[in-house]
Each structure stands twice: as structure tokens, then as C-alpha cells.
Short mmCIF file of C-alpha atoms in Angstrom, two decimals:
data_model
loop_
_atom_site.label_atom_id
_atom_site.label_comp_id
_atom_site.label_asym_id
_atom_site.label_seq_id
_atom_site.Cartn_x
_atom_site.Cartn_y
_atom_site.Cartn_z
CA VAL A 1 -2.76 -20.73 166.45
CA ILE A 2 -5.43 -22.88 165.53
CA ASP A 3 -4.61 -22.38 161.83
CA VAL A 4 -0.95 -23.26 162.33
CA VAL A 5 -1.37 -26.41 164.60
CA SER A 6 -3.27 -29.28 163.60
CA SER A 7 -5.35 -31.33 166.08
CA SER A 8 -3.70 -34.48 164.71
CA ARG A 9 -0.54 -35.48 162.91
CA ILE A 10 -0.24 -34.35 159.48
CA GLU A 11 -0.30 -37.27 157.08
CA SER A 12 2.62 -38.03 155.05
CA ILE A 13 2.48 -39.31 151.49
CA PHE A 14 4.11 -42.54 152.83
CA ASP A 15 1.09 -43.17 155.04
CA LEU A 16 -0.92 -43.11 151.87
CA THR A 17 1.34 -45.42 150.01
CA ASP A 18 1.66 -47.97 152.92
CA ALA A 19 -2.23 -48.03 153.12
CA ILE A 20 -2.62 -48.83 149.52
CA GLY A 21 0.09 -51.68 149.67
CA LYS A 22 -1.74 -53.18 152.78
CA LYS A 23 -4.92 -52.77 150.53
CA ASP A 24 -6.73 -50.77 153.08
CA GLN A 25 -9.08 -48.90 151.16
CA ILE A 26 -10.30 -46.74 153.98
CA LEU A 27 -7.23 -45.62 155.51
CA ALA A 28 -6.03 -45.05 151.91
CA LEU A 29 -8.98 -42.75 151.05
CA THR A 30 -8.68 -40.98 154.76
CA SER A 31 -4.89 -40.46 154.00
CA LEU A 32 -5.55 -39.05 150.49
CA ALA A 33 -8.31 -36.77 151.83
CA ARG A 34 -5.87 -35.26 154.46
CA LEU A 35 -2.92 -34.87 152.57
CA LEU A 36 -5.03 -32.78 150.06
CA GLU A 37 -6.66 -30.83 152.73
CA ASN A 38 -3.23 -30.10 153.92
CA GLY A 39 -2.02 -28.79 150.46
CA GLN A 40 -0.38 -31.97 148.96
CA SER A 41 -0.49 -31.80 145.24
CA GLU A 42 -2.47 -34.28 143.21
CA ILE A 43 0.40 -35.10 140.93
CA GLY A 44 2.49 -35.59 143.91
CA ALA A 45 0.29 -38.04 145.42
CA LEU A 46 -0.14 -39.85 141.97
CA MET A 47 3.51 -39.91 141.44
CA MET A 48 4.48 -41.32 144.88
CA THR A 49 1.74 -44.03 144.75
CA HIS A 50 2.93 -45.03 141.30
CA ARG A 51 6.39 -45.22 142.61
CA HIS A 52 5.16 -47.32 145.39
CA LEU A 53 3.50 -49.79 143.16
CA LYS A 54 6.43 -50.13 140.65
CA ILE A 55 8.43 -50.98 143.53
CA LEU A 56 5.92 -53.83 144.85
CA ILE A 57 5.75 -55.08 141.22
CA ARG A 58 9.37 -55.09 140.75
CA LEU A 59 9.44 -56.97 143.98
CA LYS A 60 7.12 -59.60 143.09
CA GLU A 61 9.10 -60.37 139.98
CA GLY A 62 12.50 -60.34 141.80
CA LEU A 63 10.79 -62.89 144.34
CA ARG A 64 9.39 -65.00 141.26
CA ASP A 65 12.85 -65.00 139.74
CA GLY A 66 14.20 -66.39 142.91
CA LEU A 67 16.20 -63.34 144.02
CA SER A 68 16.72 -62.48 147.68
CA GLY A 69 18.67 -60.04 149.92
CA GLN A 70 20.69 -57.27 148.16
CA LYS A 71 19.78 -58.64 144.71
CA LEU A 72 16.07 -58.34 145.45
CA CYS A 73 16.85 -54.90 146.81
CA ALA A 74 18.76 -53.86 143.86
CA ALA A 75 16.03 -55.16 141.44
CA ALA A 76 13.00 -53.40 143.32
CA GLY A 77 15.11 -50.28 143.78
CA ILE A 78 14.93 -50.12 147.52
CA PRO A 79 17.37 -50.07 150.36
CA PRO A 80 17.61 -53.23 152.47
CA PHE A 81 16.10 -51.68 155.68
CA PHE A 82 12.79 -51.29 153.67
CA LEU A 83 12.90 -54.98 152.30
CA THR A 84 10.59 -56.45 155.04
CA LYS A 85 7.99 -53.85 155.01
CA TYR A 86 7.82 -53.95 151.11
CA LYS A 87 7.86 -57.85 151.11
CA ALA A 88 4.84 -57.96 153.58
CA GLN A 89 2.80 -55.76 151.10
CA ALA A 90 3.99 -57.64 147.87
CA ASP A 91 2.72 -60.71 149.76
CA MET A 92 -0.85 -59.43 150.13
#
């Protein structure tokens, strides 16, 4: 049972990308370590981190160009319900 059930919740790749977006180095490294311990592929973690950073860059560019709402979401490639979270990270 110990091998199957973790004492804490399993990290998701989105915990890692959110920590990176918030510039929380300790949480990002902790999340990455837990992901790798639980079998996450290194390449998968790298690809999702790249995707997240690309979204933040597109969002910053869109904000700089004066985009908002649906146009900003389209430029960044994100659904509207994630806009607030990504904007907060892009502002950091």
C-alpha cells in the first residue's frame, strides 16, 4: 500500500509551471524533484516549461501592443478563463 499511496498529493506539471511563472525558485525546484521522483519524463517537463514561458512571452507582447480580452487570449493561445492567472505571472 505504501508503494501505491503517497503520503502527499502528487505534483502536477502545472504546479511546476506556476511556480516558475511566479518566480518561486524553491517551489519550482521542489515541484520538479517530486515530478521526476514520480516518473515524469525530463523531456515532458522541459516541453511544458517551454510552453508556459512561450505563453507568458506572447501575453507580454500582446499587452505591450494594447490587446485585451479575446484578442489577447488568441495572441497568447490560452482560453479566457486562464487569462487572469497568466496576466498575474506576466506582470511579475
